[in-house]
Amino acid sequence: MSLPHAILTALLEKPSSGLELTRRFDRSIGYFWPSTHQQIYRELGKLEQAGHIRVLPSPQPARGQKKEYEVLPAGRDELTAWVAVSEDPRPVRDPLLLRMRAAAVVGAPGLAGELRRHLALHERQLQEYLDIEERDFPPERTADEDTLRHLVLRGGIDLETFWTGWLTRAIGDLDGLGAEEDPAT
């Protein structure tokens, strides 16, 4: 996935200014494709140059007025083609997993505490996703686009459920081993 495609998706859902896109990313797309304000503005410029988006005409020209963007047919075609492309899953690249592997050879002082911290972070994220699901996806919402958006959210819920379960087990296993000590001693 790429940021330009994420922006095209968001703009097809609703024409927006760069600031509005940033806020929307913080509340939705950013959960699985995070991006900074600067990255979004840089990509908006590139998408406009490529003819994929345009600035909506303003009813009254005003200096310093925010630009609102919409997707052009070429942008929709680009996004449609990208959706159809086959792509293999990416391997997990998590520094915590690498640190755990390294701790097996150099010792694990503080590792259980770090696992507990990660557990708390994943529990908070899981609760946030569950709150969004309850608020935004009541059983009576059944439109196709709602189903697809809900599936993305369910993916996040399932990932956070995995991490909270795995971390709980890892903490229990480490506590059982006394892993806070250096294995070389």
PDB file of C-alpha atoms in Angstrom:
ATOM      1  CA  MET A   1       0.000   0.000   0.000  1.00  0.00           C
ATOM      2  CA  SER A   2       1.199   3.499  -0.597  1.00  0.00           C
ATOM      3  CA  LEU A   3       0.353   6.893   0.760  1.00  0.00           C
ATOM      4  CA  PRO A   4      -0.910   8.214  -2.601  1.00  0.00           C
ATOM      5  CA  HIS A   5      -3.450   5.381  -2.735  1.00  0.00           C
ATOM      6  CA  ALA A   6      -4.506   6.035   0.847  1.00  0.00           C
ATOM      7  CA  ILE A   7      -5.039   9.715  -0.002  1.00  0.00           C
ATOM      8  CA  LEU A   8      -7.006   8.878  -3.160  1.00  0.00           C
ATOM      9  CA  THR A   9      -9.198   6.551  -1.102  1.00  0.00           C
ATOM     10  CA  ALA A  10      -9.845   9.223   1.528  1.00  0.00           C
ATOM     11  CA  LEU A  11     -10.599  11.892  -1.096  1.00  0.00           C
ATOM     12  CA  LEU A  12     -13.018   9.602  -2.932  1.00  0.00           C
ATOM     13  CA  GLU A  13     -14.827   9.088   0.341  1.00  0.00           C
ATOM     14  CA  LYS A  14     -15.015  12.865   0.838  1.00  0.00           C
ATOM     15  CA  PRO A  15     -13.274  15.817  -0.843  1.00  0.00           C
ATOM     16  CA  SER A  16     -11.081  17.440   1.810  1.00  0.00           C
ATOM     17  CA  SER A  17      -8.352  19.934   2.536  1.00  0.00           C
ATOM     18  CA  GLY A  18      -4.899  18.776   3.579  1.00  0.00           C
ATOM     19  CA  LEU A  19      -5.664  19.564   7.218  1.00  0.00           C
ATOM     20  CA  GLU A  20      -8.947  17.653   7.071  1.00  0.00           C
ATOM     21  CA  LEU A  21      -7.102  14.686   5.508  1.00  0.00           C
ATOM     22  CA  THR A  22      -4.555  14.749   8.321  1.00  0.00           C
ATOM     23  CA  ARG A  23      -7.350  14.701  10.901  1.00  0.00           C
ATOM     24  CA  ARG A  24      -9.143  11.889   9.084  1.00  0.00           C
ATOM     25  CA  PHE A  25      -5.918   9.888   8.901  1.00  0.00           C
ATOM     26  CA  ASP A  26      -5.532  10.292  12.655  1.00  0.00           C
ATOM     27  CA  ARG A  27      -9.020   8.821  13.158  1.00  0.00           C
ATOM     28  CA  SER A  28      -9.119   6.042  10.564  1.00  0.00           C
ATOM     29  CA  ILE A  29      -6.625   5.253   7.811  1.00  0.00           C
ATOM     30  CA  GLY A  30      -3.739   6.243  10.066  1.00  0.00           C
ATOM     31  CA  TYR A  31      -4.415   3.237  12.293  1.00  0.00           C
ATOM     32  CA  PHE A  32      -3.006   0.981   9.588  1.00  0.00           C
ATOM     33  CA  TRP A  33      -1.171   3.468   7.324  1.00  0.00           C
ATOM     34  CA  PRO A  34       0.207   6.280   9.489  1.00  0.00           C
ATOM     35  CA  SER A  35       1.454   9.461   7.864  1.00  0.00           C
ATOM     36  CA  THR A  36       2.593  12.899   8.928  1.00  0.00           C
ATOM     37  CA  HIS A  37       1.021  16.206   7.971  1.00  0.00           C
ATOM     38  CA  GLN A  38       4.072  17.009   5.820  1.00  0.00           C
ATOM     39  CA  GLN A  39       3.913  13.677   3.973  1.00  0.00           C
ATOM     40  CA  ILE A  40       0.241  14.198   3.165  1.00  0.00           C
ATOM     41  CA  TYR A  41       0.835  17.705   1.793  1.00  0.00           C
ATOM     42  CA  ARG A  42       3.831  16.521  -0.257  1.00  0.00           C
ATOM     43  CA  GLU A  43       1.733  13.709  -1.781  1.00  0.00           C
ATOM     44  CA  LEU A  44      -1.178  16.059  -2.504  1.00  0.00           C
ATOM     45  CA  GLY A  45       1.195  18.146  -4.627  1.00  0.00           C
ATOM     46  CA  LYS A  46       2.452  15.072  -6.481  1.00  0.00           C
ATOM     47  CA  LEU A  47      -1.076  13.766  -7.061  1.00  0.00           C
ATOM     48  CA  GLU A  48      -2.156  17.158  -8.390  1.00  0.00           C
ATOM     49  CA  GLN A  49       0.859  17.311 -10.734  1.00  0.00           C
ATOM     50  CA  ALA A  50       0.079  13.794 -11.982  1.00  0.00           C
ATOM     51  CA  GLY A  51      -3.477  14.848 -12.832  1.00  0.00           C
ATOM     52  CA  HIS A  52      -5.050  12.516 -10.265  1.00  0.00           C
ATOM     53  CA  ILE A  53      -6.620  15.221  -8.114  1.00  0.00           C
ATOM     54  CA  ARG A  54      -7.521  18.878  -8.420  1.00  0.00           C
ATOM     55  CA  VAL A  55      -8.255  21.766  -6.126  1.00  0.00           C
ATOM     56  CA  LEU A  56     -11.983  22.424  -6.005  1.00  0.00           C
ATOM     57  CA  PRO A  57     -12.950  25.854  -7.259  1.00  0.00           C
ATOM     58  CA  SER A  58     -13.637  28.248  -4.415  1.00  0.00           C
ATOM     59  CA  PRO A  59     -16.941  30.153  -4.404  1.00  0.00           C
ATOM     60  CA  GLN A  60     -15.056  33.319  -3.416  1.00  0.00           C
ATOM     61  CA  PRO A  61     -11.350  33.705  -4.061  1.00  0.00           C
ATOM     62  CA  ALA A  62      -9.615  34.602  -0.833  1.00  0.00           C
ATOM     63  CA  ARG A  63      -5.987  34.815   0.044  1.00  0.00           C
ATOM     64  CA  GLY A  64      -4.873  32.123   2.477  1.00  0.00           C
ATOM     65  CA  GLN A  65      -8.075  30.110   2.010  1.00  0.00           C
ATOM     66  CA  LYS A  66      -7.643  26.378   2.486  1.00  0.00           C
ATOM     67  CA  LYS A  67      -7.560  24.261  -0.659  1.00  0.00           C
ATOM     68  CA  GLU A  68     -10.053  21.445  -0.887  1.00  0.00           C
ATOM     69  CA  TYR A  69      -9.152  18.548  -3.181  1.00  0.00           C
ATOM     70  CA  GLU A  70     -11.200  16.076  -5.170  1.00  0.00           C
ATOM     71  CA  VAL A  71     -10.217  13.021  -7.207  1.00  0.00           C
ATOM     72  CA  LEU A  72     -10.238  13.274 -11.002  1.00  0.00           C
ATOM     73  CA  PRO A  73     -11.125  10.339 -13.310  1.00  0.00           C
ATOM     74  CA  ALA A  74      -7.400   9.554 -13.780  1.00  0.00           C
ATOM     75  CA  GLY A  75      -7.031   9.275  -9.996  1.00  0.00           C
ATOM     76  CA  ARG A  76     -10.015   6.933  -9.751  1.00  0.00           C
ATOM     77  CA  ASP A  77      -8.549   4.836 -12.587  1.00  0.00           C
ATOM     78  CA  GLU A  78      -5.177   4.693 -10.785  1.00  0.00           C
ATOM     79  CA  LEU A  79      -6.825   3.574  -7.543  1.00  0.00           C
ATOM     80  CA  THR A  80      -9.001   1.016  -9.350  1.00  0.00           C
ATOM     81  CA  ALA A  81      -5.934  -0.465 -11.081  1.00  0.00           C
ATOM     82  CA  TRP A  82      -4.003  -0.547  -7.799  1.00  0.00           C
ATOM     83  CA  VAL A  83      -6.833  -2.351  -5.986  1.00  0.00           C
ATOM     84  CA  ALA A  84      -6.677  -5.127  -8.610  1.00  0.00           C
ATOM     85  CA  VAL A  85      -2.900  -5.684  -8.301  1.00  0.00           C
ATOM     86  CA  SER A  86      -1.729  -8.868  -6.599  1.00  0.00           C
ATOM     87  CA  GLU A  87       0.630  -8.324  -3.674  1.00  0.00           C
ATOM     88  CA  ASP A  88       2.205 -10.803  -1.269  1.00  0.00           C
ATOM     89  CA  PRO A  89       1.850 -10.292   2.491  1.00  0.00           C
ATOM     90  CA  ARG A  90       4.729  -8.483   4.143  1.00  0.00           C
ATOM     91  CA  PRO A  91       6.691 -10.208   6.881  1.00  0.00           C
ATOM     92  CA  VAL A  92       6.315  -8.937  10.435  1.00  0.00           C
ATOM     93  CA  ARG A  93       9.129  -6.550  11.349  1.00  0.00           C
ATOM     94  CA  ASP A  94       8.765  -5.763  15.015  1.00  0.00           C
ATOM     95  CA  PRO A  95      11.745  -4.572  17.086  1.00  0.00           C
ATOM     96  CA  LEU A  96      10.249  -6.135  20.221  1.00  0.00           C
ATOM     97  CA  LEU A  97      10.470  -9.599  18.665  1.00  0.00           C
ATOM     98  CA  LEU A  98      14.087  -8.987  17.665  1.00  0.00           C
ATOM     99  CA  ARG A  99      14.939  -7.723  21.174  1.00  0.00           C
ATOM    100  CA  MET A 100      13.412 -10.888  22.630  1.00  0.00           C
ATOM    101  CA  ARG A 101      15.570 -13.011  20.334  1.00  0.00           C
ATOM    102  CA  ALA A 102      18.657 -11.022  21.366  1.00  0.00           C
ATOM    103  CA  ALA A 103      17.696 -11.352  25.037  1.00  0.00           C
ATOM    104  CA  ALA A 104      17.949 -15.129  24.637  1.00  0.00           C
ATOM    105  CA  VAL A 105      21.702 -14.722  24.170  1.00  0.00           C
ATOM    106  CA  VAL A 106      22.596 -11.637  26.212  1.00  0.00           C
ATOM    107  CA  GLY A 107      20.053 -11.718  29.018  1.00  0.00           C
ATOM    108  CA  ALA A 108      16.716 -10.101  29.531  1.00  0.00           C
ATOM    109  CA  PRO A 109      16.910  -7.473  32.275  1.00  0.00           C
ATOM    110  CA  GLY A 110      13.830  -5.284  31.994  1.00  0.00           C
ATOM    111  CA  LEU A 111      12.235  -7.383  29.259  1.00  0.00           C
ATOM    112  CA  ALA A 112       9.194  -8.410  31.293  1.00  0.00           C
ATOM    113  CA  GLY A 113       8.544  -4.765  32.130  1.00  0.00           C
ATOM    114  CA  GLU A 114       8.763  -3.832  28.455  1.00  0.00           C
ATOM    115  CA  LEU A 115       6.357  -6.651  27.581  1.00  0.00           C
ATOM    116  CA  ARG A 116       3.920  -5.338  30.211  1.00  0.00           C
ATOM    117  CA  ARG A 117       4.204  -1.841  28.735  1.00  0.00           C
ATOM    118  CA  HIS A 118       3.469  -3.205  25.246  1.00  0.00           C
ATOM    119  CA  LEU A 119       0.547  -5.195  26.630  1.00  0.00           C
ATOM    120  CA  ALA A 120      -0.963  -2.029  28.109  1.00  0.00           C
ATOM    121  CA  LEU A 121      -0.523  -0.209  24.769  1.00  0.00           C
ATOM    122  CA  HIS A 122      -2.197  -3.030  22.832  1.00  0.00           C
ATOM    123  CA  GLU A 123      -5.028  -3.267  25.366  1.00  0.00           C
ATOM    124  CA  ARG A 124      -5.703   0.466  24.949  1.00  0.00           C
ATOM    125  CA  GLN A 125      -5.646   0.183  21.155  1.00  0.00           C
ATOM    126  CA  LEU A 126      -7.973  -2.819  21.258  1.00  0.00           C
ATOM    127  CA  GLN A 127     -10.429  -0.904  23.430  1.00  0.00           C
ATOM    128  CA  GLU A 128     -10.304   2.059  21.077  1.00  0.00           C
ATOM    129  CA  TYR A 129     -11.076  -0.199  18.114  1.00  0.00           C
ATOM    130  CA  LEU A 130     -13.935  -1.850  20.002  1.00  0.00           C
ATOM    131  CA  ASP A 131     -15.351   1.579  20.870  1.00  0.00           C
ATOM    132  CA  ILE A 132     -15.168   2.595  17.195  1.00  0.00           C
ATOM    133  CA  GLU A 133     -16.894  -0.630  16.188  1.00  0.00           C
ATOM    134  CA  GLU A 134     -19.716  -0.066  18.653  1.00  0.00           C
ATOM    135  CA  ARG A 135     -20.137   3.576  17.591  1.00  0.00           C
ATOM    136  CA  ASP A 136     -19.703   3.281  13.818  1.00  0.00           C
ATOM    137  CA  PHE A 137     -20.910  -0.213  12.911  1.00  0.00           C
ATOM    138  CA  PRO A 138     -24.250  -0.998  14.523  1.00  0.00           C
ATOM    139  CA  PRO A 139     -25.862  -4.223  13.242  1.00  0.00           C
ATOM    140  CA  GLU A 140     -28.359  -2.310  11.085  1.00  0.00           C
ATOM    141  CA  ARG A 141     -25.574  -0.809   8.883  1.00  0.00           C
ATOM    142  CA  THR A 142     -25.211  -3.210   5.982  1.00  0.00           C
ATOM    143  CA  ALA A 143     -24.133  -1.174   2.929  1.00  0.00           C
ATOM    144  CA  ASP A 144     -21.289  -2.771   0.943  1.00  0.00           C
ATOM    145  CA  GLU A 145     -18.837   0.027   1.740  1.00  0.00           C
ATOM    146  CA  ASP A 146     -19.721  -0.306   5.437  1.00  0.00           C
ATOM    147  CA  THR A 147     -19.023  -4.039   5.255  1.00  0.00           C
ATOM    148  CA  LEU A 148     -15.585  -3.447   3.740  1.00  0.00           C
ATOM    149  CA  ARG A 149     -14.700  -0.689   6.226  1.00  0.00           C
ATOM    150  CA  HIS A 150     -15.885  -2.892   9.070  1.00  0.00           C
ATOM    151  CA  LEU A 151     -13.701  -5.740   7.815  1.00  0.00           C
ATOM    152  CA  VAL A 152     -10.663  -3.435   7.956  1.00  0.00           C
ATOM    153  CA  LEU A 153     -11.567  -2.489  11.526  1.00  0.00           C
ATOM    154  CA  ARG A 154     -12.127  -6.160  12.414  1.00  0.00           C
ATOM    155  CA  GLY A 155      -8.614  -6.846  11.100  1.00  0.00           C
ATOM    156  CA  GLY A 156      -7.288  -4.285  13.576  1.00  0.00           C
ATOM    157  CA  ILE A 157      -9.375  -5.783  16.374  1.00  0.00           C
ATOM    158  CA  ASP A 158      -8.134  -9.271  15.552  1.00  0.00           C
ATOM    159  CA  LEU A 159      -4.489  -8.122  15.443  1.00  0.00           C
ATOM    160  CA  GLU A 160      -4.771  -6.362  18.788  1.00  0.00           C
ATOM    161  CA  THR A 161      -6.518  -9.416  20.230  1.00  0.00           C
ATOM    162  CA  PHE A 162      -3.618 -11.546  18.988  1.00  0.00           C
ATOM    163  CA  TRP A 163      -1.005  -9.194  20.504  1.00  0.00           C
ATOM    164  CA  THR A 164      -2.746  -8.961  23.874  1.00  0.00           C
ATOM    165  CA  GLY A 165      -3.070 -12.755  24.058  1.00  0.00           C
ATOM    166  CA  TRP A 166       0.500 -13.380  22.912  1.00  0.00           C
ATOM    167  CA  LEU A 167       1.978 -10.777  25.265  1.00  0.00           C
ATOM    168  CA  THR A 168      -0.018 -12.145  28.200  1.00  0.00           C
ATOM    169  CA  ARG A 169       1.360 -15.608  27.467  1.00  0.00           C
ATOM    170  CA  ALA A 170       4.929 -14.298  26.964  1.00  0.00           C
ATOM    171  CA  ILE A 171       4.820 -12.437  30.291  1.00  0.00           C
ATOM    172  CA  GLY A 172       3.561 -15.577  32.040  1.00  0.00           C
ATOM    173  CA  ASP A 173       6.261 -17.704  30.422  1.00  0.00           C
ATOM    174  CA  LEU A 174       8.998 -15.212  31.356  1.00  0.00           C
ATOM    175  CA  ASP A 175       7.731 -14.953  34.918  1.00  0.00           C
ATOM    176  CA  GLY A 176       7.846 -18.759  35.118  1.00  0.00           C
ATOM    177  CA  LEU A 177      11.435 -18.845  33.874  1.00  0.00           C
ATOM    178  CA  GLY A 178      12.768 -16.004  35.963  1.00  0.00           C
ATOM    179  CA  ALA A 179      13.784 -14.369  32.668  1.00  0.00           C
ATOM    180  CA  GLU A 180      14.717 -11.100  34.341  1.00  0.00           C
ATOM    181  CA  GLU A 181      18.070 -12.737  35.081  1.00  0.00           C
ATOM    182  CA  ASP A 182      21.021 -13.114  32.683  1.00  0.00           C
ATOM    183  CA  PRO A 183      20.844 -16.638  31.177  1.00  0.00           C
ATOM    184  CA  ALA A 184      24.673 -16.851  31.254  1.00  0.00           C
ATOM    185  CA  THR A 185      24.686 -16.845  35.077  1.00  0.00           C
TER     186      THR A 185
END
